[in-house]
mmCIF file of C-alpha atoms in Angstrom:
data_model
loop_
_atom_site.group_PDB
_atom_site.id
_atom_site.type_symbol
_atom_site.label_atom_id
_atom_site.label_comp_id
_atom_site.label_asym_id
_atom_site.label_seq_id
_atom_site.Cartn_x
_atom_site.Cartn_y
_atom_site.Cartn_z
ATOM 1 C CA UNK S 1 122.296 76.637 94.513
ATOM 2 C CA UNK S 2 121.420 77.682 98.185
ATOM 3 C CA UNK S 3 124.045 76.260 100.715
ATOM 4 C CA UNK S 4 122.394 76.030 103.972
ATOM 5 C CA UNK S 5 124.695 76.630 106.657
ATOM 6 C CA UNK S 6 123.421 75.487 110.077
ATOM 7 C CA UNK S 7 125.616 78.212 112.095
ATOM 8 C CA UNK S 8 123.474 80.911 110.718
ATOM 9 C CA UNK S 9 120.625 81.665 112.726
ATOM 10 C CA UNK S 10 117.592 82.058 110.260
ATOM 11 C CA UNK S 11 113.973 82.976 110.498
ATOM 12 C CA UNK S 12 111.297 80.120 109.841
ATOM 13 C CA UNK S 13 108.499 80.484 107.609
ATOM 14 C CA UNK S 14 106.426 82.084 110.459
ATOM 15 C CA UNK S 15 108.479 85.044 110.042
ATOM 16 C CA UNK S 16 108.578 85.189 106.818
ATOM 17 C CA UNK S 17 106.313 87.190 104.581
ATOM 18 C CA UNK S 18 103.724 84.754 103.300
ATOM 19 C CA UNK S 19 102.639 86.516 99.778
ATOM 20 C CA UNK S 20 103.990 89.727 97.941
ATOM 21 C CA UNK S 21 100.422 90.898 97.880
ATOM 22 C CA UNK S 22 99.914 91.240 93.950
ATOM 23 C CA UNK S 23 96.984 90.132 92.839
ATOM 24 C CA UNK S 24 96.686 87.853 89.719
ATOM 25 C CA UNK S 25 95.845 89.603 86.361
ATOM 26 C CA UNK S 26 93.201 86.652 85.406
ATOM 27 C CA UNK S 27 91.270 83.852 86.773
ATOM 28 C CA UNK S 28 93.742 81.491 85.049
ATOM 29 C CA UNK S 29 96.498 82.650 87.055
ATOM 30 C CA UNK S 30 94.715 80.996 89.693
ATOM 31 C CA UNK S 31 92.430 78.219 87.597
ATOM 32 C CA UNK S 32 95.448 76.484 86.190
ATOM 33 C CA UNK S 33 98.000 75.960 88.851
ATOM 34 C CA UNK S 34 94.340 74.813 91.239
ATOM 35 C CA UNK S 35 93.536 72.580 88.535
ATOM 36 C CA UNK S 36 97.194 70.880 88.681
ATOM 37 C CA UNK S 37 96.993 70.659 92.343
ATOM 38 C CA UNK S 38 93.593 68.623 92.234
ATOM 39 C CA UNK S 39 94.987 66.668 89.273
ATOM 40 C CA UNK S 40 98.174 65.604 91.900
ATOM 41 C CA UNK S 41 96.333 65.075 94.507
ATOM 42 C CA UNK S 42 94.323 62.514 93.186
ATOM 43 C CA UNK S 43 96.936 60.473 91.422
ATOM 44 C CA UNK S 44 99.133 61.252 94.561
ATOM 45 C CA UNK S 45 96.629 60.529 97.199
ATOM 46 C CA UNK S 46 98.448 57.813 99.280
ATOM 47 C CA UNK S 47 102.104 59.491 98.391
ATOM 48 C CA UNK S 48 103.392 62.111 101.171
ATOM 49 C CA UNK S 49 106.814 62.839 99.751
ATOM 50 C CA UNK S 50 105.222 66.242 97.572
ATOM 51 C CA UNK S 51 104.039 69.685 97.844
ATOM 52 C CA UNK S 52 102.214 71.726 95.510
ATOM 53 C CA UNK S 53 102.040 75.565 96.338
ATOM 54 C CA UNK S 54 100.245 78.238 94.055
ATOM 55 C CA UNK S 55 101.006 81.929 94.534
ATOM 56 C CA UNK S 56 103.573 81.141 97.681
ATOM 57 C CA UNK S 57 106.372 83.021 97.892
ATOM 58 C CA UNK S 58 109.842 80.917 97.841
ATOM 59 C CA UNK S 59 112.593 82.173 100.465
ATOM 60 C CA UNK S 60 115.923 81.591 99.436
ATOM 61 C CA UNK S 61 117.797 84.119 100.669
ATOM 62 C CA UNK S 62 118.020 86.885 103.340
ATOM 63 C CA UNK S 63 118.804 89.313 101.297
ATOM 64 C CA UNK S 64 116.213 89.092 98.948
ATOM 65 C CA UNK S 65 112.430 89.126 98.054
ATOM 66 C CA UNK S 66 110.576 85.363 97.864
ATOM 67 C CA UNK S 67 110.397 84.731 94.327
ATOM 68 C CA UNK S 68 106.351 83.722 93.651
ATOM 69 C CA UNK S 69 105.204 81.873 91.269
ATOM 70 C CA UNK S 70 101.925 80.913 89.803
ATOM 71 C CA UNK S 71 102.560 77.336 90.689
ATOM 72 C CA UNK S 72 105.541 75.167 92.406
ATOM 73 C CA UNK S 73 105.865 71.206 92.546
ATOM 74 C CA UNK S 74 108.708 69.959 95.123
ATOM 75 C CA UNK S 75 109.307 65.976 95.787
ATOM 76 C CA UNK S 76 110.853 64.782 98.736
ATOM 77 C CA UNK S 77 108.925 67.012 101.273
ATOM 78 C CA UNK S 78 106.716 66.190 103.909
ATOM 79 C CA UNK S 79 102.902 66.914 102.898
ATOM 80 C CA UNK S 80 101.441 68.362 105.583
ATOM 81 C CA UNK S 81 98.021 68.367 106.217
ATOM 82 C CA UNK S 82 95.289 70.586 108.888
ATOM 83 C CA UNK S 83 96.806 72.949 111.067
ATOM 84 C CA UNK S 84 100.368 72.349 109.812
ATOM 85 C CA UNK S 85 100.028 73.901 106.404
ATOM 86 C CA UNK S 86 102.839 76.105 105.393
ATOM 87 C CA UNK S 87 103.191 79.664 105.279
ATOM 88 C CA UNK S 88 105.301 80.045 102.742
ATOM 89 C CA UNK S 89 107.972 77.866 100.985
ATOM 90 C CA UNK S 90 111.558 78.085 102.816
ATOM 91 C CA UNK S 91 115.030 76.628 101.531
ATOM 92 C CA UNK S 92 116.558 76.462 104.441
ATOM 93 C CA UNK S 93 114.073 74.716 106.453
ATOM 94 C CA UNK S 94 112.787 72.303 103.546
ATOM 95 C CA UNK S 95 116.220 71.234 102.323
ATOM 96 C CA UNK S 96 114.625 70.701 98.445
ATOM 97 C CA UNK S 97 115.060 72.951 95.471
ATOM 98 C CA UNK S 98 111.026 72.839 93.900
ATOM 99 C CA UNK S 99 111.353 70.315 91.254
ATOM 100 C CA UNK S 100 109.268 72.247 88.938
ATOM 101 C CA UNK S 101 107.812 75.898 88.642
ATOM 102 C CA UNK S 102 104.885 76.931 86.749
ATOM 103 C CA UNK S 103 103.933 80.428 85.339
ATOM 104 C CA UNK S 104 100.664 81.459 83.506
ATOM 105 C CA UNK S 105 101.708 84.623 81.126
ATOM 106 C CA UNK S 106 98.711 87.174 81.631
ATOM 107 C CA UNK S 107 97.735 90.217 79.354
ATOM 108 C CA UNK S 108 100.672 92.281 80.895
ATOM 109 C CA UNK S 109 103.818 90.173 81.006
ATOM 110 C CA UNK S 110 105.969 89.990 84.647
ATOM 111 C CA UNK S 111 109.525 88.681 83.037
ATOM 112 C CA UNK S 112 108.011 84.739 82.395
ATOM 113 C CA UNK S 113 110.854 85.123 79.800
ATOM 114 C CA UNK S 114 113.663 86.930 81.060
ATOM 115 C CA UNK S 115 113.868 88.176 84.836
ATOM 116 C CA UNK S 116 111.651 85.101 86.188
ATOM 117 C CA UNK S 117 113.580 82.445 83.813
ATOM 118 C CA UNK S 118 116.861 83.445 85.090
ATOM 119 C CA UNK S 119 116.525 83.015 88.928
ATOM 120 C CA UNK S 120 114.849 79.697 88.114
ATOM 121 C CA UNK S 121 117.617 78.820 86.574
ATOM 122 C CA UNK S 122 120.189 80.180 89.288
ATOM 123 C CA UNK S 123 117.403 78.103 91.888
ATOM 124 C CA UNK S 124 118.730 74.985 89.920
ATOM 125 C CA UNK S 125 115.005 74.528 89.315
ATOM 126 C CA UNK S 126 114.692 71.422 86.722
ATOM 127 C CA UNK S 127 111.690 72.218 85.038
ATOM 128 C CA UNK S 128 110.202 75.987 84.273
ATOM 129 C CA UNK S 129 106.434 75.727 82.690
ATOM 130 C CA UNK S 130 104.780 78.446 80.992
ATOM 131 C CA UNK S 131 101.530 78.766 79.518
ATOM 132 C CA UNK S 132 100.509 81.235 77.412
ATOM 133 C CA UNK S 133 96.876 81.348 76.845
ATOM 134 C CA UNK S 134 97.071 84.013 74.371
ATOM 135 C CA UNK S 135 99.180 82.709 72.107
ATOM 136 C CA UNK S 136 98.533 81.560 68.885
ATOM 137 C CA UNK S 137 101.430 81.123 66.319
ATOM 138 C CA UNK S 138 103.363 78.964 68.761
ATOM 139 C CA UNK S 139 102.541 76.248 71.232
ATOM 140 C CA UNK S 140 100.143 77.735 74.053
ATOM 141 C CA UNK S 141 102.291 75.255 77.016
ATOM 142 C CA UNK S 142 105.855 75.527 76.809
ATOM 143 C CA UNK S 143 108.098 73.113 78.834
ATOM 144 C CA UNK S 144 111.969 73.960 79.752
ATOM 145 C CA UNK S 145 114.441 71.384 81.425
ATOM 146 C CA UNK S 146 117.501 73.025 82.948
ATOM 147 C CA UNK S 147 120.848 71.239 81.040
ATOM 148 C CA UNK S 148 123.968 72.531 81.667
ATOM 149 C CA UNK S 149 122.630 75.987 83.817
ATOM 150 C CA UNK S 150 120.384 77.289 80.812
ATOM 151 C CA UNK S 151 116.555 76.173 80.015
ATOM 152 C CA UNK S 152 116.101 74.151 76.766
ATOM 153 C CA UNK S 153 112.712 73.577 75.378
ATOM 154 C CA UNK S 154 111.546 70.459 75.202
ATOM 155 C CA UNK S 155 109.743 69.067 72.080
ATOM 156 C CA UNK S 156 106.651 66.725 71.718
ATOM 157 C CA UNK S 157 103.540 66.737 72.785
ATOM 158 C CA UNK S 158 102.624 65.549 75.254
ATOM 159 C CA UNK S 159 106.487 66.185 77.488
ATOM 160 C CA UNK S 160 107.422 63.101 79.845
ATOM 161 C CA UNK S 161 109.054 64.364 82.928
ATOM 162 C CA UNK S 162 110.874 61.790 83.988
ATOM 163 C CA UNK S 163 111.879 62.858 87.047
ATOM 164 C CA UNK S 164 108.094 63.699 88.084
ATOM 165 C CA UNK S 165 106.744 60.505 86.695
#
């Protein structure tokens, strides 16, 4: 979990990189996590505590590259709205972990179930979403909760996340 420690001087989202500049593999990369968005915004019109941010990278440390998912949800964050929009999603400045991270598994995989599962985990990020359009012997939307440091599948259809409501 990211410790912020206020002695350190650290850059804001301005100078940050904003994207890593890869371009989705499909228009559902982009369709699903927009479709989301809408769907919270509507239900979450009057609510100002959430953020939704599609292909925005997530800085949580110096030393390494934003992470970037398809899709991120955190609670607890000021929405911002016109002018103010952000740049890019910063630990250190937003003091909340993303409550839950979405990826959409395209014809060429990019480590939805290895490299990118992992530092979700190590983010302490509760929930990691995949969905896998292409798949047909199993479930097409998989959600994971984080118990105990390691994702666990959860079962049912639909999955209640309580935490999200």
């Amino acid at each position: 979990m990211f410790q912020y420690n206020p002695l350190h001087c650290l850059p804001s989202a301005e100078d940050l990189p904003d994207s890593d500049d890869t371009p989705v593999d499909n228009e559902l990369q982009d369709l699903i996590p927009s479709l989301l968005k809408a769907i919270l915004a509507l239900f979450w019109a009057n609510r100002m505590d959430w953020f939704f941010g599609i292909d925005m990278g997530i800085h949580y440390d110096l030393e390494q590259p934003a992470i970037v998912p398809d899709g991120f949800l955190s609670l607890g964050v000021e929405r911002f709205f016109d002018e103010n929009l952000r740049l890019s999603y910063v630990l250190w400045e937003e003091q909340r972990v993303p409550i839950l991270v979405l990826e959409v598994v395209s014809q060429t995989r990019r480590g939805e179930y290895t490299i990118k599962k992992k530092q979700y985990a190590q983010l302490e990020i509760l929930y990691y979403v995949v969905y896998h359009p292409q798949r047909r012997k199993k479930s097409p939307l998989e959600v994971y909760r984080l118990t105990d440091g390691e994702y666990v599948l959860q079962r049912g259809n639909p999955v209640w996340l309580e935490e999200i409501g």
